[in-house]
Short mmCIF file of N, CA and C in Angstrom, two decimals:
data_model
loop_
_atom_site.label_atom_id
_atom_site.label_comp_id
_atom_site.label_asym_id
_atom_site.label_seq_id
_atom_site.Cartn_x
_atom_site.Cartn_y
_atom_site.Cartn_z
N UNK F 159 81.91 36.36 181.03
CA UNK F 159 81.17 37.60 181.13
C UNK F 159 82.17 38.76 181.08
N UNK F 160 82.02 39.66 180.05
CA UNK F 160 82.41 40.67 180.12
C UNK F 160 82.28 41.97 180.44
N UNK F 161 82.64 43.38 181.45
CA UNK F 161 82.35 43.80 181.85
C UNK F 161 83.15 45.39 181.97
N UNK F 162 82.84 46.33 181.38
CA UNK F 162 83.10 47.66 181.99
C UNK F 162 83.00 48.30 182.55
N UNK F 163 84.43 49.17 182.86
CA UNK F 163 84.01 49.70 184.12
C UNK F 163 84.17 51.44 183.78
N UNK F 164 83.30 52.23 183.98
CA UNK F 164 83.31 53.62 183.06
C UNK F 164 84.19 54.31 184.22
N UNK F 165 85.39 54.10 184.20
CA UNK F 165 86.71 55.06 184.44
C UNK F 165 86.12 56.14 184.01
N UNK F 166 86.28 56.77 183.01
CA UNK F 166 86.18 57.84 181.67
C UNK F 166 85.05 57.86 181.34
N UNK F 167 83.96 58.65 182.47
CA UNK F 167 82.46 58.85 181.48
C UNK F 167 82.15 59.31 180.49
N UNK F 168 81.60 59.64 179.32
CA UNK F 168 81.62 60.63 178.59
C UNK F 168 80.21 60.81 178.88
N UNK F 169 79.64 61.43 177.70
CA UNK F 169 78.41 62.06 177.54
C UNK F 169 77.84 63.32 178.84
N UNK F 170 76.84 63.37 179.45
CA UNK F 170 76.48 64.47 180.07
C UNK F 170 77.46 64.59 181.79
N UNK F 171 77.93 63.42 181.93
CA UNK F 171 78.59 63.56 183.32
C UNK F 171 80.01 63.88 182.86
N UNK F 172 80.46 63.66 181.92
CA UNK F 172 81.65 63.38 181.55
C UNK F 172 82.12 65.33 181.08
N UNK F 173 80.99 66.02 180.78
CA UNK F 173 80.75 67.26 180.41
C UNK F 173 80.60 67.87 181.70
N UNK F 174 80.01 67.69 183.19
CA UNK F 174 80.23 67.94 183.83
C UNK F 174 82.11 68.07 185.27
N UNK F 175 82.67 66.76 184.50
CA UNK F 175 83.76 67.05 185.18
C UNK F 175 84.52 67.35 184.11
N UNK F 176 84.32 67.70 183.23
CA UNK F 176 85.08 68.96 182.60
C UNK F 176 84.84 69.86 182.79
N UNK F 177 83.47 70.55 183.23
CA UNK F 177 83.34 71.61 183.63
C UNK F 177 83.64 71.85 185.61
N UNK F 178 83.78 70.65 185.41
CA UNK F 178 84.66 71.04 187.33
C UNK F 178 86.08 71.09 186.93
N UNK F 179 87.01 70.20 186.28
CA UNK F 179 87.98 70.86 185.65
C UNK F 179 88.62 71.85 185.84
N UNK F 180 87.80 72.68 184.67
CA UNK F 180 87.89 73.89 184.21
C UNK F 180 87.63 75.09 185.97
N UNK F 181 86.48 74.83 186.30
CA UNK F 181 86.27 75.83 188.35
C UNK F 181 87.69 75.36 188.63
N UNK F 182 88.19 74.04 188.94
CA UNK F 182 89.48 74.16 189.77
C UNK F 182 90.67 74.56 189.28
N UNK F 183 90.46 74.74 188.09
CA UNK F 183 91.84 75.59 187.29
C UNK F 183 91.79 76.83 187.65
N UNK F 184 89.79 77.72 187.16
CA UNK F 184 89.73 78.93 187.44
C UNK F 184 90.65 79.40 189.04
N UNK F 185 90.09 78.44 189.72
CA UNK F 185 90.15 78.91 191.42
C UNK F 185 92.18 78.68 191.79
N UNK F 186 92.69 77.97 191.03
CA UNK F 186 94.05 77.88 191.03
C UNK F 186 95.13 79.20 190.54
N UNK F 187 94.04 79.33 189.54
CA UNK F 187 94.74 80.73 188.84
C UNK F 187 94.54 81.62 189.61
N UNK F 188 92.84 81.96 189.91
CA UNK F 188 92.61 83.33 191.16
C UNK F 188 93.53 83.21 192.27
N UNK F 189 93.80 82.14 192.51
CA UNK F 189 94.86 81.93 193.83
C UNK F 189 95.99 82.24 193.82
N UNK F 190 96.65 82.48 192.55
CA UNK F 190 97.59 83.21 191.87
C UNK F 190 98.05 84.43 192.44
N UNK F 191 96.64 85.22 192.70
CA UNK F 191 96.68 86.94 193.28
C UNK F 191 96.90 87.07 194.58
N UNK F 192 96.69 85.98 195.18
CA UNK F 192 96.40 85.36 196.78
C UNK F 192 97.71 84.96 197.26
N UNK F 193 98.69 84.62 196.86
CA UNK F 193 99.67 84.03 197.15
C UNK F 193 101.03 85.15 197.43
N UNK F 194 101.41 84.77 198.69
CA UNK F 194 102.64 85.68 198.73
C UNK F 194 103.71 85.38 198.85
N UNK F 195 104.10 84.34 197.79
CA UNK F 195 105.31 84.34 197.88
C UNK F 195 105.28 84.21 196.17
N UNK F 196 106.00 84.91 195.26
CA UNK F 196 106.16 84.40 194.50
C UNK F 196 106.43 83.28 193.63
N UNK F 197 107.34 82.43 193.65
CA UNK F 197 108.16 81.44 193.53
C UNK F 197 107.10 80.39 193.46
N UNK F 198 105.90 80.38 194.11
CA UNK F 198 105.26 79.23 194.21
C UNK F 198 104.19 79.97 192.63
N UNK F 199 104.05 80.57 192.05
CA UNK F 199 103.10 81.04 190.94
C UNK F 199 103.12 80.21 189.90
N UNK F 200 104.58 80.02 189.47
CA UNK F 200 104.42 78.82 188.22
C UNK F 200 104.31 77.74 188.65
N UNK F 201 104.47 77.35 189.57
CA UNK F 201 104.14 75.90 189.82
C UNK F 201 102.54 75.61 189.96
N UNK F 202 101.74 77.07 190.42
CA UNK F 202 100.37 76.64 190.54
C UNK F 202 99.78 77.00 189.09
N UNK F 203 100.26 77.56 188.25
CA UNK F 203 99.46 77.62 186.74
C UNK F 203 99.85 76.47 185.92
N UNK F 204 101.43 75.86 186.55
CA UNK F 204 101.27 74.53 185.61
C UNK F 204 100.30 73.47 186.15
N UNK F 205 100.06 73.40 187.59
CA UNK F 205 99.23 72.58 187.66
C UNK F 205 97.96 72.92 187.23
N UNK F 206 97.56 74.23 187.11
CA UNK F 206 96.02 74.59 186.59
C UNK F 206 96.04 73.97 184.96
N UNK F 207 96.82 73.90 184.29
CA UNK F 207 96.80 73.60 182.86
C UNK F 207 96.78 72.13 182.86
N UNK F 208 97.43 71.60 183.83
CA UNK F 208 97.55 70.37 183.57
C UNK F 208 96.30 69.77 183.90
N UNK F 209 95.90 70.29 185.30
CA UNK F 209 93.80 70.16 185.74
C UNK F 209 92.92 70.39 184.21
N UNK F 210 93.08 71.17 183.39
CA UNK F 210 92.80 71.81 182.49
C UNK F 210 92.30 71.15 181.62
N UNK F 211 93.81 70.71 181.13
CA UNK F 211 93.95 69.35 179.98
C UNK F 211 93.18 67.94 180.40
N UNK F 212 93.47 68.19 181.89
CA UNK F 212 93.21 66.67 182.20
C UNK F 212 94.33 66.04 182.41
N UNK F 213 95.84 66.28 182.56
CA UNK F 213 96.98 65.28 182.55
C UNK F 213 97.09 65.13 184.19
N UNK F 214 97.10 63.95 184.40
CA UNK F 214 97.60 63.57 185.92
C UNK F 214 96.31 64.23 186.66
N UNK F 215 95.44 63.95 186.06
CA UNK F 215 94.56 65.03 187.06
C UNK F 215 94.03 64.62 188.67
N UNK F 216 94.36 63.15 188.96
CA UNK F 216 93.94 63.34 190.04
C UNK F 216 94.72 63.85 191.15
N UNK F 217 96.50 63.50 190.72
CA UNK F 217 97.38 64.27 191.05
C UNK F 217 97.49 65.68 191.54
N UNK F 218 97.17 66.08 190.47
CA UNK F 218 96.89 67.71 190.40
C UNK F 218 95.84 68.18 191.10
N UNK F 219 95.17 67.77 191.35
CA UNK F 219 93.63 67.89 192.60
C UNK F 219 93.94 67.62 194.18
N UNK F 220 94.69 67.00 194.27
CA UNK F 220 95.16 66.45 195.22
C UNK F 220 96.18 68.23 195.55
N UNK F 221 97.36 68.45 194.47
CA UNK F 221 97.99 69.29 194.81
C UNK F 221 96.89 70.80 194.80
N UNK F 222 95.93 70.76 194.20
CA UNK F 222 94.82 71.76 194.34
C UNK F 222 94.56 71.90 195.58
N UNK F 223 94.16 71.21 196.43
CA UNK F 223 93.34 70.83 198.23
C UNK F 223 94.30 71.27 198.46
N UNK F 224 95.93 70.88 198.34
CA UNK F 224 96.79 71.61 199.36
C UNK F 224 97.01 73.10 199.09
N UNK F 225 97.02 73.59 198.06
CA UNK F 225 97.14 74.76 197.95
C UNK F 225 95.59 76.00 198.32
N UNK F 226 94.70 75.23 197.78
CA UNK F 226 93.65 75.64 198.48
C UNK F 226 93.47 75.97 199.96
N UNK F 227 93.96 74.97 201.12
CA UNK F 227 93.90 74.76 202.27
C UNK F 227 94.93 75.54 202.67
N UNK F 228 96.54 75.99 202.04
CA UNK F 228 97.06 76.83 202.56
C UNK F 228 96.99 78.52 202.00
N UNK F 229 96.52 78.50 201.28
CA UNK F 229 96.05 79.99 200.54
C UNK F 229 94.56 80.20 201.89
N UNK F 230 93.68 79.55 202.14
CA UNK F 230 92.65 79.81 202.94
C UNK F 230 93.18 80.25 204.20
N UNK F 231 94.62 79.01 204.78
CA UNK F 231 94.89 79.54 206.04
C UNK F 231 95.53 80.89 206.06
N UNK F 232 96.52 81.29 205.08
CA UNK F 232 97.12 82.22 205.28
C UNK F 232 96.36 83.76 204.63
N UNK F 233 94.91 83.42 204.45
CA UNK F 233 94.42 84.90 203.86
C UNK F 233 93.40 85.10 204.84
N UNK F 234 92.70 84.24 205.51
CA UNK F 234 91.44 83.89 206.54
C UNK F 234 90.37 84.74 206.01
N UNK F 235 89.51 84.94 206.94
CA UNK F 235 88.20 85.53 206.50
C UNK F 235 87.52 85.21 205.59
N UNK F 236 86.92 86.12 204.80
CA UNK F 236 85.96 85.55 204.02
C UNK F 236 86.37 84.73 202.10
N UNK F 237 87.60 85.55 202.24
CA UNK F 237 88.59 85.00 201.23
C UNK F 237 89.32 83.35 201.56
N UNK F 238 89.33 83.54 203.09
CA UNK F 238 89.90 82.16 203.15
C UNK F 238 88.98 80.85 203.24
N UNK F 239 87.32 81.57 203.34
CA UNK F 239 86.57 80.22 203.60
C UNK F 239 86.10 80.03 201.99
N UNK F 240 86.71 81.07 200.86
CA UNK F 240 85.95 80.75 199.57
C UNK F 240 87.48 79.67 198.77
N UNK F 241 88.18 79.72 199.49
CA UNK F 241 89.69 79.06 199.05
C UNK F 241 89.29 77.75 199.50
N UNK F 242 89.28 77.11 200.84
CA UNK F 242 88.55 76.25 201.47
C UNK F 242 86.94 75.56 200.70
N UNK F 243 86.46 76.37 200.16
CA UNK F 243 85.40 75.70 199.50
C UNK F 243 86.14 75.48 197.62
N UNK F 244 86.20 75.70 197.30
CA UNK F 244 87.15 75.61 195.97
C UNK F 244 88.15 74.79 196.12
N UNK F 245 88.74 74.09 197.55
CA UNK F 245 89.23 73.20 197.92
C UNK F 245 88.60 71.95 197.73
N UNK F 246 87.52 72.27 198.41
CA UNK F 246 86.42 70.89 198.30
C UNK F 246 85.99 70.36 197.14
N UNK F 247 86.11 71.30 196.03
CA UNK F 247 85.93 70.96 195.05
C UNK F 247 86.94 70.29 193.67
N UNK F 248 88.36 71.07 194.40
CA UNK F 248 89.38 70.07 193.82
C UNK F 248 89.34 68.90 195.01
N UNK F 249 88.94 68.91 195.89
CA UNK F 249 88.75 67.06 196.46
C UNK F 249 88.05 66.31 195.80
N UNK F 250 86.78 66.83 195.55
CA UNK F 250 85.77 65.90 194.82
C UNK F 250 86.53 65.28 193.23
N UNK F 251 87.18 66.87 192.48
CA UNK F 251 87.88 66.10 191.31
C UNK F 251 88.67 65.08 191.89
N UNK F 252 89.48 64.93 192.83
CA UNK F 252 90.61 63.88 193.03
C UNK F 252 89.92 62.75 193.04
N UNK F 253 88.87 62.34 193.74
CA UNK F 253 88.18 61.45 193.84
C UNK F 253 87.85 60.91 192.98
N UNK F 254 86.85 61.52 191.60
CA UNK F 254 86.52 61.00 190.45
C UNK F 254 87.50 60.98 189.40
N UNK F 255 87.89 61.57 189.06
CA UNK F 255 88.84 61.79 187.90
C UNK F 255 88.61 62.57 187.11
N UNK F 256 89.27 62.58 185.80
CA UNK F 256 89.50 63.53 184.76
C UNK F 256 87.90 63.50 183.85
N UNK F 257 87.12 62.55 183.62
CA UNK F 257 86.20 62.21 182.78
C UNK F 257 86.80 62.10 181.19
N UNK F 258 85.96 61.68 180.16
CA UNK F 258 86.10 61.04 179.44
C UNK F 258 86.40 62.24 178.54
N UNK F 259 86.47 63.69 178.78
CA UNK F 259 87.42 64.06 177.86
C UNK F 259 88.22 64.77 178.33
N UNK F 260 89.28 64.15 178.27
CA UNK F 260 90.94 64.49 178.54
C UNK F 260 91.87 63.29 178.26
N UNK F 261 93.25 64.45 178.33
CA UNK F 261 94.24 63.26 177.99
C UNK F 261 94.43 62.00 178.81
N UNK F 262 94.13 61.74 180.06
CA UNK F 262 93.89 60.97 180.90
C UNK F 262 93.60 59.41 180.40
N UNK F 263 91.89 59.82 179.53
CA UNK F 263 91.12 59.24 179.36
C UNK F 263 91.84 58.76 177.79
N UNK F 264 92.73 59.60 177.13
CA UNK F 264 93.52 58.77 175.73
C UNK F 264 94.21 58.23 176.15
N UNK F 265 95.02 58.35 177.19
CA UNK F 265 96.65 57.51 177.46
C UNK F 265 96.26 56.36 178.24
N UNK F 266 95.09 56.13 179.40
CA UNK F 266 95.03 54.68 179.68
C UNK F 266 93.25 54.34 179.51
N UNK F 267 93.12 54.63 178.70
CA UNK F 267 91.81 54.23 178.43
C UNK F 267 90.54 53.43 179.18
N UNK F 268 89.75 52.55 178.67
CA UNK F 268 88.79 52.26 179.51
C UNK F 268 89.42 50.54 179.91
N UNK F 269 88.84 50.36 180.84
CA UNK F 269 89.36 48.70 181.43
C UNK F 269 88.22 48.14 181.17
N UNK F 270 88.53 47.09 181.07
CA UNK F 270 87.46 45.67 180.20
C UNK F 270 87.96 44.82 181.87
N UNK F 271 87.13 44.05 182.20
CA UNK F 271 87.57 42.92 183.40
C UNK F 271 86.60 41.78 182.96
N UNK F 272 87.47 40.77 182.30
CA UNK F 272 86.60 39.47 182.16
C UNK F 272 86.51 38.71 183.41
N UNK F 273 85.19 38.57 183.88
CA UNK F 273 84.77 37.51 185.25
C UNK F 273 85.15 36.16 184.22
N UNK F 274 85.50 35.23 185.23
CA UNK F 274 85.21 33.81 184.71
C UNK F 274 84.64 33.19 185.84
#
């Protein structure tokens, strides 16, 4: 018996976490303006591109929540609970993944698991 396992959705869900994607890049970049220290800026637009593309993305989601969670602590109020929620939402990407269109989804493709 052969059996797949949809790593890499495509079609209408697969269009949806590209379009979450794309929110946790937006919210990486806005975080951009938020941030006071310089030095940390390119490191958060390469990870927004890389969320973007899709490369390493659960990686990059993962480094999203942290930057989310410390941009929230250090701005508070009502800016810091919309950082904190845009957090939650690069959690949820970490969790699922890149979907079926990104580079992710070309470089290790879908898994086949034969039961015997």
């Amino acid at each position: 018996m052969t059996r797949s396992l949809f790593q890499y959705p495509t079609g209408m869900v697969g269009v949806a976490l590209l379009l979450l994607r794309l929110s946790v890049a937006g919210a990486l970049v806005a975080a951009t303006t938020l941030v006071a220290m310089p030095w940390a800026v390119p490191p958060i637009l390469l990870i927004a591109v890389a969320v973007i593309l899709g490369i390493l993305t659960r990686a990059g989601a993962v480094c999203g929540v942290i930057v989310a969670m410390l941009i929230g602590a250090e701005v508070g109020g009502a800016l810091g609970v919309s950082a904190w929620l845009h957090g939650l939402a690069s959690l949820a990407l970490s969790m699922t993944g890149a979907g079926g269109y990104s580079i992710d989804a070309r470089l290790f493709g879908r898994t086949v698991l034969t039961l015997e």
